Every structure is written in structure tokens, then in C-alpha cells.
mmCIF file with all atom_site columns, C-alpha atoms in Angstrom:
data_model
loop_
_atom_site.group_PDB
_atom_site.id
_atom_site.type_symbol
_atom_site.label_atom_id
_atom_site.label_alt_id
_atom_site.label_comp_id
_atom_site.label_asym_id
_atom_site.label_entity_id
_atom_site.label_seq_id
_atom_site.pdbx_PDB_ins_code
_atom_site.Cartn_x
_atom_site.Cartn_y
_atom_site.Cartn_z
_atom_site.occupancy
_atom_site.B_iso_or_equiv
_atom_site.pdbx_formal_charge
_atom_site.auth_seq_id
_atom_site.auth_comp_id
_atom_site.auth_asym_id
_atom_site.auth_atom_id
_atom_site.pdbx_PDB_model_num
ATOM 1   C CA . MET A 1 1   ? -0.255 0.251   -0.042 1.00 49.00 ? 1   MET A CA 1
ATOM 2   C CA . ARG A 1 2   ? 1.220  3.234   -1.076 1.00 49.00 ? 2   ARG A CA 1
ATOM 3   C CA . ASP A 1 3   ? 0.646  6.414   1.270  1.00 49.00 ? 3   ASP A CA 1
ATOM 4   C CA . GLU A 1 4   ? 1.704  10.378  0.649  1.00 46.00 ? 4   GLU A CA 1
ATOM 5   C CA . THR A 1 5   ? 4.506  11.012  3.222  1.00 44.00 ? 5   THR A CA 1
ATOM 6   C CA . THR A 1 6   ? 3.452  14.583  3.317  1.00 47.00 ? 6   THR A CA 1
ATOM 7   C CA . THR A 1 7   ? 0.773  13.169  5.088  1.00 75.00 ? 7   THR A CA 1
ATOM 8   C CA . LEU A 1 8   ? 2.807  10.976  7.481  1.00 84.00 ? 8   LEU A CA 1
ATOM 9   C CA . THR A 1 9   ? 2.977  12.202  11.517 1.00 92.00 ? 9   THR A CA 1
ATOM 10  C CA . PRO A 1 10  ? 6.451  10.906  13.742 1.00 94.00 ? 10  PRO A CA 1
ATOM 11  C CA . GLN A 1 11  ? 3.734  9.681   15.846 1.00 95.00 ? 11  GLN A CA 1
ATOM 12  C CA . MET A 1 12  ? 2.338  7.858   12.816 1.00 93.00 ? 12  MET A CA 1
ATOM 13  C CA . LEU A 1 13  ? 4.859  5.935   11.631 1.00 93.00 ? 13  LEU A CA 1
ATOM 14  C CA . LEU A 1 14  ? 5.481  4.492   15.649 1.00 96.00 ? 14  LEU A CA 1
ATOM 15  C CA . HIS A 1 15  ? 1.879  3.254   15.675 1.00 96.00 ? 15  HIS A CA 1
ATOM 16  C CA . ALA A 1 16  ? 2.530  1.521   12.691 1.00 95.00 ? 16  ALA A CA 1
ATOM 17  C CA . TYR A 1 17  ? 6.010  0.067   13.745 1.00 96.00 ? 17  TYR A CA 1
ATOM 18  C CA . GLN A 1 18  ? 3.541  -1.029  16.997 1.00 97.00 ? 18  GLN A CA 1
ATOM 19  C CA . ALA A 1 19  ? 1.576  -2.082  14.698 1.00 97.00 ? 19  ALA A CA 1
ATOM 20  C CA . GLY A 1 20  ? 3.892  -4.607  12.955 1.00 96.00 ? 20  GLY A CA 1
ATOM 21  C CA . ILE A 1 21  ? 4.293  -2.729  9.055  1.00 95.00 ? 21  ILE A CA 1
ATOM 22  C CA . PHE A 1 22  ? 7.123  -0.490  8.009  1.00 90.00 ? 22  PHE A CA 1
ATOM 23  C CA . PRO A 1 23  ? 7.840  1.727   4.818  1.00 84.00 ? 23  PRO A CA 1
ATOM 24  C CA . MET A 1 24  ? 9.703  2.238   2.352  1.00 78.00 ? 24  MET A CA 1
ATOM 25  C CA . ALA A 1 25  ? 10.076 4.158   -0.114 1.00 74.00 ? 25  ALA A CA 1
ATOM 26  C CA . GLU A 1 26  ? 11.617 3.517   -4.315 1.00 74.00 ? 26  GLU A CA 1
ATOM 27  C CA . SER A 1 27  ? 14.345 5.914   -4.201 1.00 65.00 ? 27  SER A CA 1
ATOM 28  C CA . ARG A 1 28  ? 16.205 8.726   -2.192 1.00 68.00 ? 28  ARG A CA 1
ATOM 29  C CA . ASP A 1 29  ? 13.977 11.424  -4.100 1.00 69.00 ? 29  ASP A CA 1
ATOM 30  C CA . ASP A 1 30  ? 10.309 9.327   -4.092 1.00 70.00 ? 30  ASP A CA 1
ATOM 31  C CA . SER A 1 31  ? 7.838  11.206  -2.515 1.00 70.00 ? 31  SER A CA 1
ATOM 32  C CA . GLU A 1 32  ? 5.785  8.714   -1.777 1.00 76.00 ? 32  GLU A CA 1
ATOM 33  C CA . LEU A 1 33  ? 6.019  5.077   0.703  1.00 79.00 ? 33  LEU A CA 1
ATOM 34  C CA . PHE A 1 34  ? 4.636  2.330   0.679  1.00 81.00 ? 34  PHE A CA 1
ATOM 35  C CA . TRP A 1 35  ? 4.132  -0.334  3.718  1.00 89.00 ? 35  TRP A CA 1
ATOM 36  C CA . VAL A 1 36  ? 5.331  -3.757  3.758  1.00 89.00 ? 36  VAL A CA 1
ATOM 37  C CA . ASP A 1 37  ? 4.021  -5.945  6.340  1.00 93.00 ? 37  ASP A CA 1
ATOM 38  C CA . PRO A 1 38  ? 6.820  -9.377  5.041  1.00 92.00 ? 38  PRO A CA 1
ATOM 39  C CA . ARG A 1 39  ? 5.160  -12.895 5.215  1.00 95.00 ? 39  ARG A CA 1
ATOM 40  C CA . ARG A 1 40  ? 8.655  -13.838 6.619  1.00 96.00 ? 40  ARG A CA 1
ATOM 41  C CA . ARG A 1 41  ? 10.095 -11.444 9.438  1.00 96.00 ? 41  ARG A CA 1
ATOM 42  C CA . GLY A 1 42  ? 14.335 -11.813 10.352 1.00 97.00 ? 42  GLY A CA 1
ATOM 43  C CA . ILE A 1 43  ? 14.850 -11.306 13.757 1.00 97.00 ? 43  ILE A CA 1
ATOM 44  C CA . ILE A 1 44  ? 17.954 -11.537 15.889 1.00 97.00 ? 44  ILE A CA 1
ATOM 45  C CA . PRO A 1 45  ? 17.285 -13.542 19.111 1.00 96.00 ? 45  PRO A CA 1
ATOM 46  C CA . ILE A 1 46  ? 19.098 -11.049 21.645 1.00 94.00 ? 46  ILE A CA 1
ATOM 47  C CA . ASN A 1 47  ? 20.958 -13.187 23.399 1.00 92.00 ? 47  ASN A CA 1
ATOM 48  C CA . ASP A 1 48  ? 22.057 -15.405 20.620 1.00 92.00 ? 48  ASP A CA 1
ATOM 49  C CA . PHE A 1 49  ? 24.475 -13.146 18.201 1.00 95.00 ? 49  PHE A CA 1
ATOM 50  C CA . HIS A 1 50  ? 27.462 -14.993 16.594 1.00 94.00 ? 50  HIS A CA 1
ATOM 51  C CA . ILE A 1 51  ? 30.739 -14.016 16.535 1.00 95.00 ? 51  ILE A CA 1
ATOM 52  C CA . SER A 1 52  ? 33.688 -15.356 14.663 1.00 93.00 ? 52  SER A CA 1
ATOM 53  C CA . ARG A 1 53  ? 37.097 -16.000 15.606 1.00 93.00 ? 53  ARG A CA 1
ATOM 54  C CA . SER A 1 54  ? 38.160 -13.863 12.824 1.00 94.00 ? 54  SER A CA 1
ATOM 55  C CA . LEU A 1 55  ? 35.476 -11.459 13.955 1.00 95.00 ? 55  LEU A CA 1
ATOM 56  C CA . ALA A 1 56  ? 36.674 -11.137 17.661 1.00 95.00 ? 56  ALA A CA 1
ATOM 57  C CA . ARG A 1 57  ? 40.147 -10.549 16.650 1.00 95.00 ? 57  ARG A CA 1
ATOM 58  C CA . HIS A 1 58  ? 39.199 -7.279  14.630 1.00 95.00 ? 58  HIS A CA 1
ATOM 59  C CA . MET A 1 59  ? 37.509 -5.850  17.386 1.00 96.00 ? 59  MET A CA 1
ATOM 60  C CA . ARG A 1 60  ? 39.998 -6.846  19.773 1.00 95.00 ? 60  ARG A CA 1
ATOM 61  C CA . SER A 1 61  ? 42.381 -4.935  17.428 1.00 96.00 ? 61  SER A CA 1
ATOM 62  C CA . ALA A 1 62  ? 40.468 -2.075  16.478 1.00 95.00 ? 62  ALA A CA 1
ATOM 63  C CA . ASN A 1 63  ? 41.010 1.462   17.227 1.00 93.00 ? 63  ASN A CA 1
ATOM 64  C CA . TRP A 1 64  ? 37.381 2.312   17.352 1.00 97.00 ? 64  TRP A CA 1
ATOM 65  C CA . THR A 1 65  ? 35.561 4.114   19.783 1.00 98.00 ? 65  THR A CA 1
ATOM 66  C CA . ILE A 1 66  ? 31.848 3.226   20.380 1.00 98.00 ? 66  ILE A CA 1
ATOM 67  C CA . ARG A 1 67  ? 29.030 5.431   21.057 1.00 98.00 ? 67  ARG A CA 1
ATOM 68  C CA . ILE A 1 68  ? 25.371 6.017   20.980 1.00 98.00 ? 68  ILE A CA 1
ATOM 69  C CA . ASN A 1 69  ? 23.155 8.655   19.628 1.00 98.00 ? 69  ASN A CA 1
ATOM 70  C CA . THR A 1 70  ? 25.734 11.488  18.981 1.00 98.00 ? 70  THR A CA 1
ATOM 71  C CA . ASP A 1 71  ? 24.758 11.452  15.249 1.00 98.00 ? 71  ASP A CA 1
ATOM 72  C CA . PHE A 1 72  ? 22.198 9.806   14.713 1.00 98.00 ? 72  PHE A CA 1
ATOM 73  C CA . ASP A 1 73  ? 20.957 11.972  11.341 1.00 97.00 ? 73  ASP A CA 1
ATOM 74  C CA . GLY A 1 74  ? 24.798 11.290  10.074 1.00 97.00 ? 74  GLY A CA 1
ATOM 75  C CA . VAL A 1 75  ? 24.310 7.390   10.617 1.00 98.00 ? 75  VAL A CA 1
ATOM 76  C CA . VAL A 1 76  ? 20.699 7.489   8.529  1.00 96.00 ? 76  VAL A CA 1
ATOM 77  C CA . ALA A 1 77  ? 22.916 9.652   6.037  1.00 95.00 ? 77  ALA A CA 1
ATOM 78  C CA . ALA A 1 78  ? 25.864 7.144   5.917  1.00 95.00 ? 78  ALA A CA 1
ATOM 79  C CA . CYS A 1 79  ? 22.982 4.003   5.298  1.00 93.00 ? 79  CYS A CA 1
ATOM 80  C CA . ALA A 1 80  ? 21.670 5.940   2.549  1.00 90.00 ? 80  ALA A CA 1
ATOM 81  C CA . GLU A 1 81  ? 24.825 6.710   1.059  1.00 89.00 ? 81  GLU A CA 1
ATOM 82  C CA . ARG A 1 82  ? 24.338 3.565   -1.881 1.00 80.00 ? 82  ARG A CA 1
ATOM 83  C CA . GLU A 1 83  ? 23.116 3.965   -6.029 1.00 74.00 ? 83  GLU A CA 1
ATOM 84  C CA . ASP A 1 84  ? 19.916 2.329   -4.695 1.00 77.00 ? 84  ASP A CA 1
ATOM 85  C CA . THR A 1 85  ? 18.462 3.300   -1.348 1.00 77.00 ? 85  THR A CA 1
ATOM 86  C CA . TRP A 1 86  ? 14.719 2.976   0.168  1.00 75.00 ? 86  TRP A CA 1
ATOM 87  C CA . ILE A 1 87  ? 15.676 6.149   2.721  1.00 82.00 ? 87  ILE A CA 1
ATOM 88  C CA . SER A 1 88  ? 13.858 9.005   0.884  1.00 82.00 ? 88  SER A CA 1
ATOM 89  C CA . HIS A 1 89  ? 15.051 12.194  2.107  1.00 85.00 ? 89  HIS A CA 1
ATOM 90  C CA . ASP A 1 90  ? 11.246 12.778  3.917  1.00 87.00 ? 90  ASP A CA 1
ATOM 91  C CA . ILE A 1 91  ? 11.598 9.267   5.612  1.00 87.00 ? 91  ILE A CA 1
ATOM 92  C CA . ALA A 1 92  ? 14.584 10.498  6.691  1.00 91.00 ? 92  ALA A CA 1
ATOM 93  C CA . ARG A 1 93  ? 12.844 13.409  8.406  1.00 92.00 ? 93  ARG A CA 1
ATOM 94  C CA . LEU A 1 94  ? 10.411 10.945  9.757  1.00 93.00 ? 94  LEU A CA 1
ATOM 95  C CA . TYR A 1 95  ? 13.195 8.942   11.938 1.00 94.00 ? 95  TYR A CA 1
ATOM 96  C CA . SER A 1 96  ? 15.110 12.636  12.640 1.00 97.00 ? 96  SER A CA 1
ATOM 97  C CA . SER A 1 97  ? 11.800 13.460  13.714 1.00 97.00 ? 97  SER A CA 1
ATOM 98  C CA . LEU A 1 98  ? 11.286 10.351  16.438 1.00 97.00 ? 98  LEU A CA 1
ATOM 99  C CA . HIS A 1 99  ? 14.866 10.303  17.554 1.00 98.00 ? 99  HIS A CA 1
ATOM 100 C CA . GLN A 1 100 ? 14.157 13.761  19.046 1.00 98.00 ? 100 GLN A CA 1
ATOM 101 C CA . MET A 1 101 ? 11.146 12.409  20.513 1.00 97.00 ? 101 MET A CA 1
ATOM 102 C CA . THR A 1 102 ? 13.513 9.387   21.714 1.00 98.00 ? 102 THR A CA 1
ATOM 103 C CA . GLN A 1 103 ? 11.632 6.625   19.776 1.00 98.00 ? 103 GLN A CA 1
ATOM 104 C CA . ALA A 1 104 ? 14.625 6.094   17.566 1.00 98.00 ? 104 ALA A CA 1
ATOM 105 C CA . HIS A 1 105 ? 18.793 5.690   18.742 1.00 98.00 ? 105 HIS A CA 1
ATOM 106 C CA . SER A 1 106 ? 22.202 5.085   16.635 1.00 98.00 ? 106 SER A CA 1
ATOM 107 C CA . LEU A 1 107 ? 25.379 3.048   17.499 1.00 98.00 ? 107 LEU A CA 1
ATOM 108 C CA . GLU A 1 108 ? 28.066 4.431   16.238 1.00 98.00 ? 108 GLU A CA 1
ATOM 109 C CA . ILE A 1 109 ? 31.559 3.158   15.545 1.00 98.00 ? 109 ILE A CA 1
ATOM 110 C CA . TRP A 1 110 ? 34.101 5.616   15.141 1.00 98.00 ? 110 TRP A CA 1
ATOM 111 C CA . GLU A 1 111 ? 37.480 6.371   13.949 1.00 97.00 ? 111 GLU A CA 1
ATOM 112 C CA . GLU A 1 112 ? 39.146 9.310   15.485 1.00 96.00 ? 112 GLU A CA 1
ATOM 113 C CA . ALA A 1 113 ? 36.936 11.655  14.180 1.00 97.00 ? 113 ALA A CA 1
ATOM 114 C CA . ASP A 1 114 ? 35.577 9.484   11.585 1.00 98.00 ? 114 ASP A CA 1
ATOM 115 C CA . LEU A 1 115 ? 32.398 8.209   11.312 1.00 98.00 ? 115 LEU A CA 1
ATOM 116 C CA . VAL A 1 116 ? 32.748 4.590   9.844  1.00 98.00 ? 116 VAL A CA 1
ATOM 117 C CA . GLY A 1 117 ? 29.803 2.111   11.045 1.00 98.00 ? 117 GLY A CA 1
ATOM 118 C CA . GLY A 1 118 ? 26.906 2.111   12.529 1.00 98.00 ? 118 GLY A CA 1
ATOM 119 C CA . VAL A 1 119 ? 23.151 1.266   12.392 1.00 98.00 ? 119 VAL A CA 1
ATOM 120 C CA . TYR A 1 120 ? 20.287 2.562   13.716 1.00 97.00 ? 120 TYR A CA 1
ATOM 121 C CA . GLY A 1 121 ? 16.619 1.730   14.791 1.00 97.00 ? 121 GLY A CA 1
ATOM 122 C CA . VAL A 1 122 ? 13.524 2.727   16.267 1.00 98.00 ? 122 VAL A CA 1
ATOM 123 C CA . VAL A 1 123 ? 12.212 1.572   19.360 1.00 98.00 ? 123 VAL A CA 1
ATOM 124 C CA . ALA A 1 124 ? 8.661  1.050   21.360 1.00 98.00 ? 124 ALA A CA 1
ATOM 125 C CA . GLY A 1 125 ? 7.998  -1.187  24.105 1.00 98.00 ? 125 GLY A CA 1
ATOM 126 C CA . THR A 1 126 ? 10.803 -3.814  24.949 1.00 98.00 ? 126 THR A CA 1
ATOM 127 C CA . ALA A 1 127 ? 11.126 -4.045  21.115 1.00 98.00 ? 127 ALA A CA 1
ATOM 128 C CA . PHE A 1 128 ? 13.979 -2.495  18.657 1.00 98.00 ? 128 PHE A CA 1
ATOM 129 C CA . PHE A 1 129 ? 13.023 -2.034  15.159 1.00 98.00 ? 129 PHE A CA 1
ATOM 130 C CA . GLY A 1 130 ? 16.232 -2.472  13.406 1.00 96.00 ? 130 GLY A CA 1
ATOM 131 C CA . GLU A 1 131 ? 16.107 -0.247  10.036 1.00 93.00 ? 131 GLU A CA 1
ATOM 132 C CA . SER A 1 132 ? 19.548 0.547   8.534  1.00 94.00 ? 132 SER A CA 1
ATOM 133 C CA . MET A 1 133 ? 23.432 0.097   8.950  1.00 94.00 ? 133 MET A CA 1
ATOM 134 C CA . PHE A 1 134 ? 26.415 0.895   6.873  1.00 96.00 ? 134 PHE A CA 1
ATOM 135 C CA . SER A 1 135 ? 29.748 0.415   7.068  1.00 96.00 ? 135 SER A CA 1
ATOM 136 C CA . LYS A 1 136 ? 33.043 1.903   5.968  1.00 96.00 ? 136 LYS A CA 1
ATOM 137 C CA . ARG A 1 137 ? 35.648 -0.256  7.978  1.00 97.00 ? 137 ARG A CA 1
ATOM 138 C CA . ARG A 1 138 ? 35.700 -4.152  7.738  1.00 95.00 ? 138 ARG A CA 1
ATOM 139 C CA . ASP A 1 139 ? 33.344 -5.460  10.197 1.00 96.00 ? 139 ASP A CA 1
ATOM 140 C CA . ALA A 1 140 ? 32.393 -1.862  10.815 1.00 97.00 ? 140 ALA A CA 1
ATOM 141 C CA . SER A 1 141 ? 28.881 -3.127  10.756 1.00 96.00 ? 141 SER A CA 1
ATOM 142 C CA . LYS A 1 142 ? 29.063 -6.475  11.914 1.00 96.00 ? 142 LYS A CA 1
ATOM 143 C CA . THR A 1 143 ? 31.054 -5.094  15.267 1.00 97.00 ? 143 THR A CA 1
ATOM 144 C CA . ALA A 1 144 ? 27.895 -2.305  15.799 1.00 97.00 ? 144 ALA A CA 1
ATOM 145 C CA . LEU A 1 145 ? 25.697 -4.883  15.492 1.00 97.00 ? 145 LEU A CA 1
ATOM 146 C CA . ALA A 1 146 ? 27.564 -6.951  18.185 1.00 97.00 ? 146 ALA A CA 1
ATOM 147 C CA . PHE A 1 147 ? 27.132 -4.158  20.693 1.00 98.00 ? 147 PHE A CA 1
ATOM 148 C CA . LEU A 1 148 ? 24.269 -3.495  19.803 1.00 98.00 ? 148 LEU A CA 1
ATOM 149 C CA . THR A 1 149 ? 22.465 -6.742  20.708 1.00 97.00 ? 149 THR A CA 1
ATOM 150 C CA . LYS A 1 150 ? 24.391 -6.999  23.977 1.00 97.00 ? 150 LYS A CA 1
ATOM 151 C CA . HIS A 1 151 ? 23.604 -3.821  24.762 1.00 98.00 ? 151 HIS A CA 1
ATOM 152 C CA . LEU A 1 152 ? 19.733 -4.283  24.286 1.00 98.00 ? 152 LEU A CA 1
ATOM 153 C CA . SER A 1 153 ? 20.492 -7.113  26.342 1.00 97.00 ? 153 SER A CA 1
ATOM 154 C CA . ASN A 1 154 ? 21.495 -5.082  28.877 1.00 97.00 ? 154 ASN A CA 1
ATOM 155 C CA . CYS A 1 155 ? 18.359 -2.567  28.803 1.00 98.00 ? 155 CYS A CA 1
ATOM 156 C CA . GLY A 1 156 ? 16.040 -5.302  29.222 1.00 98.00 ? 156 GLY A CA 1
ATOM 157 C CA . PHE A 1 157 ? 15.244 -5.395  25.362 1.00 98.00 ? 157 PHE A CA 1
ATOM 158 C CA . THR A 1 158 ? 13.764 -8.490  23.926 1.00 98.00 ? 158 THR A CA 1
ATOM 159 C CA . LEU A 1 159 ? 12.345 -8.718  20.211 1.00 98.00 ? 159 LEU A CA 1
ATOM 160 C CA . PHE A 1 160 ? 15.680 -7.240  17.591 1.00 98.00 ? 160 PHE A CA 1
ATOM 161 C CA . ASP A 1 161 ? 13.560 -6.735  14.005 1.00 98.00 ? 161 ASP A CA 1
ATOM 162 C CA . THR A 1 162 ? 16.514 -6.822  11.420 1.00 96.00 ? 162 THR A CA 1
ATOM 163 C CA . GLN A 1 163 ? 12.925 -7.305  8.906  1.00 93.00 ? 163 GLN A CA 1
ATOM 164 C CA . PHE A 1 164 ? 14.045 -9.217  6.123  1.00 93.00 ? 164 PHE A CA 1
ATOM 165 C CA . LEU A 1 165 ? 17.030 -12.530 6.649  1.00 94.00 ? 165 LEU A CA 1
ATOM 166 C CA . THR A 1 166 ? 19.258 -11.811 4.791  1.00 93.00 ? 166 THR A CA 1
ATOM 167 C CA . ASP A 1 167 ? 22.817 -14.518 4.318  1.00 93.00 ? 167 ASP A CA 1
ATOM 168 C CA . HIS A 1 168 ? 25.107 -11.695 5.798  1.00 91.00 ? 168 HIS A CA 1
ATOM 169 C CA . LEU A 1 169 ? 22.362 -11.795 8.883  1.00 95.00 ? 169 LEU A CA 1
ATOM 170 C CA . ALA A 1 170 ? 21.924 -14.947 9.271  1.00 95.00 ? 170 ALA A CA 1
ATOM 171 C CA . THR A 1 171 ? 25.719 -15.269 9.522  1.00 94.00 ? 171 THR A CA 1
ATOM 172 C CA . LEU A 1 172 ? 25.793 -13.558 12.600 1.00 95.00 ? 172 LEU A CA 1
ATOM 173 C CA . GLY A 1 173 ? 22.558 -15.676 13.754 1.00 95.00 ? 173 GLY A CA 1
ATOM 174 C CA . ALA A 1 174 ? 19.154 -14.274 12.324 1.00 96.00 ? 174 ALA A CA 1
ATOM 175 C CA . ILE A 1 175 ? 16.942 -16.314 12.085 1.00 97.00 ? 175 ILE A CA 1
ATOM 176 C CA . GLU A 1 176 ? 13.748 -16.111 10.169 1.00 97.00 ? 176 GLU A CA 1
ATOM 177 C CA . ILE A 1 177 ? 9.923  -16.518 11.915 1.00 97.00 ? 177 ILE A CA 1
ATOM 178 C CA . SER A 1 178 ? 6.421  -16.653 10.358 1.00 97.00 ? 178 SER A CA 1
ATOM 179 C CA . ARG A 1 179 ? 5.192  -13.502 10.336 1.00 96.00 ? 179 ARG A CA 1
ATOM 180 C CA . ALA A 1 180 ? 2.211  -15.279 12.748 1.00 97.00 ? 180 ALA A CA 1
ATOM 181 C CA . ASP A 1 181 ? 5.074  -15.714 15.525 1.00 98.00 ? 181 ASP A CA 1
ATOM 182 C CA . TYR A 1 182 ? 6.453  -12.276 14.301 1.00 97.00 ? 182 TYR A CA 1
ATOM 183 C CA . HIS A 1 183 ? 3.209  -10.592 15.602 1.00 97.00 ? 183 HIS A CA 1
ATOM 184 C CA . THR A 1 184 ? 3.052  -12.654 18.437 1.00 98.00 ? 184 THR A CA 1
ATOM 185 C CA . GLN A 1 185 ? 6.489  -11.743 19.611 1.00 98.00 ? 185 GLN A CA 1
ATOM 186 C CA . LEU A 1 186 ? 5.838  -8.242  18.809 1.00 98.00 ? 186 LEU A CA 1
ATOM 187 C CA . HIS A 1 187 ? 2.689  -7.875  20.890 1.00 98.00 ? 187 HIS A CA 1
ATOM 188 C CA . GLU A 1 188 ? 4.614  -9.057  23.646 1.00 98.00 ? 188 GLU A CA 1
ATOM 189 C CA . ALA A 1 189 ? 7.260  -6.518  23.029 1.00 98.00 ? 189 ALA A CA 1
ATOM 190 C CA . LEU A 1 190 ? 4.784  -4.131  23.763 1.00 98.00 ? 190 LEU A CA 1
ATOM 191 C CA . GLN A 1 191 ? 3.544  -4.935  26.982 1.00 98.00 ? 191 GLN A CA 1
ATOM 192 C CA . ALA A 1 192 ? 6.436  -4.153  28.905 1.00 98.00 ? 192 ALA A CA 1
ATOM 193 C CA . GLN A 1 193 ? 9.231  -0.778  28.818 1.00 97.00 ? 193 GLN A CA 1
ATOM 194 C CA . ALA A 1 194 ? 12.299 -0.793  28.086 1.00 98.00 ? 194 ALA A CA 1
ATOM 195 C CA . SER A 1 195 ? 14.801 2.175   27.972 1.00 98.00 ? 195 SER A CA 1
ATOM 196 C CA . PHE A 1 196 ? 17.696 2.219   25.507 1.00 98.00 ? 196 PHE A CA 1
ATOM 197 C CA . THR A 1 197 ? 19.526 4.931   27.099 1.00 97.00 ? 197 THR A CA 1
ATOM 198 C CA . ALA A 1 198 ? 19.082 2.751   30.230 1.00 95.00 ? 198 ALA A CA 1
ATOM 199 C CA . LYS A 1 199 ? 22.184 1.559   30.643 1.00 96.00 ? 199 LYS A CA 1
ATOM 200 C CA . PRO A 1 200 ? 25.776 2.841   29.794 1.00 97.00 ? 200 PRO A CA 1
ATOM 201 C CA . LEU A 1 201 ? 27.639 0.649   26.633 1.00 97.00 ? 201 LEU A CA 1
ATOM 202 C CA . PRO A 1 202 ? 28.719 -2.614  26.930 1.00 96.00 ? 202 PRO A CA 1
ATOM 203 C CA . SER A 1 203 ? 32.753 -2.870  27.723 1.00 96.00 ? 203 SER A CA 1
ATOM 204 C CA . LEU A 1 204 ? 34.414 -5.243  24.954 1.00 96.00 ? 204 LEU A CA 1
ATOM 205 C CA . HIS A 1 205 ? 35.377 -7.771  26.854 1.00 94.00 ? 205 HIS A CA 1
ATOM 206 C CA . GLU A 1 206 ? 31.394 -8.287  27.874 1.00 95.00 ? 206 GLU A CA 1
ATOM 207 C CA . VAL A 1 207 ? 30.575 -8.306  23.935 1.00 96.00 ? 207 VAL A CA 1
ATOM 208 C CA . LEU A 1 208 ? 32.935 -10.918 23.617 1.00 95.00 ? 208 LEU A CA 1
ATOM 209 C CA . GLN A 1 209 ? 32.008 -12.983 26.088 1.00 88.00 ? 209 GLN A CA 1
ATOM 210 C CA . ARG A 1 210 ? 29.716 -14.050 23.825 1.00 67.00 ? 210 ARG A CA 1
ATOM 211 C CA . ARG A 1 211 ? 29.633 -17.400 21.972 1.00 56.00 ? 211 ARG A CA 1
ATOM 212 C CA . THR A 1 212 ? 32.216 -17.832 19.447 1.00 47.00 ? 212 THR A CA 1
ATOM 213 C CA . GLN A 1 213 ? 32.331 -19.628 15.922 1.00 47.00 ? 213 GLN A CA 1
ATOM 214 C CA . THR A 1 214 ? 35.242 -20.839 13.878 1.00 41.00 ? 214 THR A CA 1
ATOM 215 C CA . SER A 1 215 ? 35.968 -18.584 10.834 1.00 43.00 ? 215 SER A CA 1
#
């Protein structure tokens, strides 16, 4: 179903996530969006994120700083920096408004003064709806997801929605569930509350305590 983004408010967008649907646009300059409710939904079980031995080694050696919410708009813009993007200008503005309402957050990977990776998403109840991620250095987006899932667990979140299952996400522990199972988990997640900023970010040691796999 298509809709004009000019009639869409941040509050309406948040209600859409709570109903299990999310927006996309055909291109960066598209003035319309369409709503998506996939038949099969991708999620990352928050306490079963997979960190390979090679990723763990790279995370230990990388000279990166992990932050949250220091450049939300920069993360969204970086995620849209690709030839084909579903993040239109109007959608980016709506996410920025949700961020100002503390209903959207970013986790960022910094290399000194450079933003080199990150992920952002929307929150409601104990659900985190992952929207997009980017990487300008090897393993930067994987590192962002590793810190994010541990942070979500520490803060009391129960559902990490990735929308779709990709081969890349599958290597990190993401799975695919039916629409009905997703809506059941979403309903349960909306019955409680969690705060994305309730806890400080986990340390690298805490993140790497997860189960590692052979590369």
C-alpha cells in the first residue's frame, strides 16, 4: 500500500511499527512510500548473536570508539549513501523526528573523528526495529550489531527485528520466523517497557563473552 509521506507524522510512523509494518520508498527522491508487512520476518535472537573468531580478533585490534546517539542523522545519511536506497529524504526526516522524541536511536563506530560504521532503529516497548546499517571499514557494521545486541539485552529489550533475513545477517545468528510468530512476539514486547539509554554501553570484554564460532 502506498501513501504520501507529506501526510505522515512521526506519531503515525511509530503506530505503524507497533502494528508490525514499516515504510520504504522506491528511491531517495520518491515523494511517496509503501508499507511492508513481510510474510517471513527476520529477527536476531538478542542473546544468541554469533561472533566468529576472526571478528573477535578484529574487534580487539581495531582502534574504534563505540557511541550511541552522538550523530543519529549522520548514521541515517550514511545508510542512504548507496546507488539504490529505500531511505527517501522524507523518511529520513521522519526518523530524525522520532529520534528527537527518543523513539529512534543510533549506535555508532568512530575511528578518531570519522564515523565509519553504525546502525539505527526505532524502539517501542521492549522491541527494537532495526532499520539500516552501514560500514566504511571492514567489520564495522558487524561490530555495531555485536555491541547493539548486547546493549539491548542489558537494557531489557526482548525483540530485535531486522525486517528481512539476509545471508550476511544469518552468519551473525539472525533467523526467519513467520508473520504470525512475529506478531505474537511483537505483541508480547509491547506489553512492557525498556529504555535504550537505561544502561551504559557494554565493554568490549562483555561483548566478547558471547559464544564464538570457528571462522
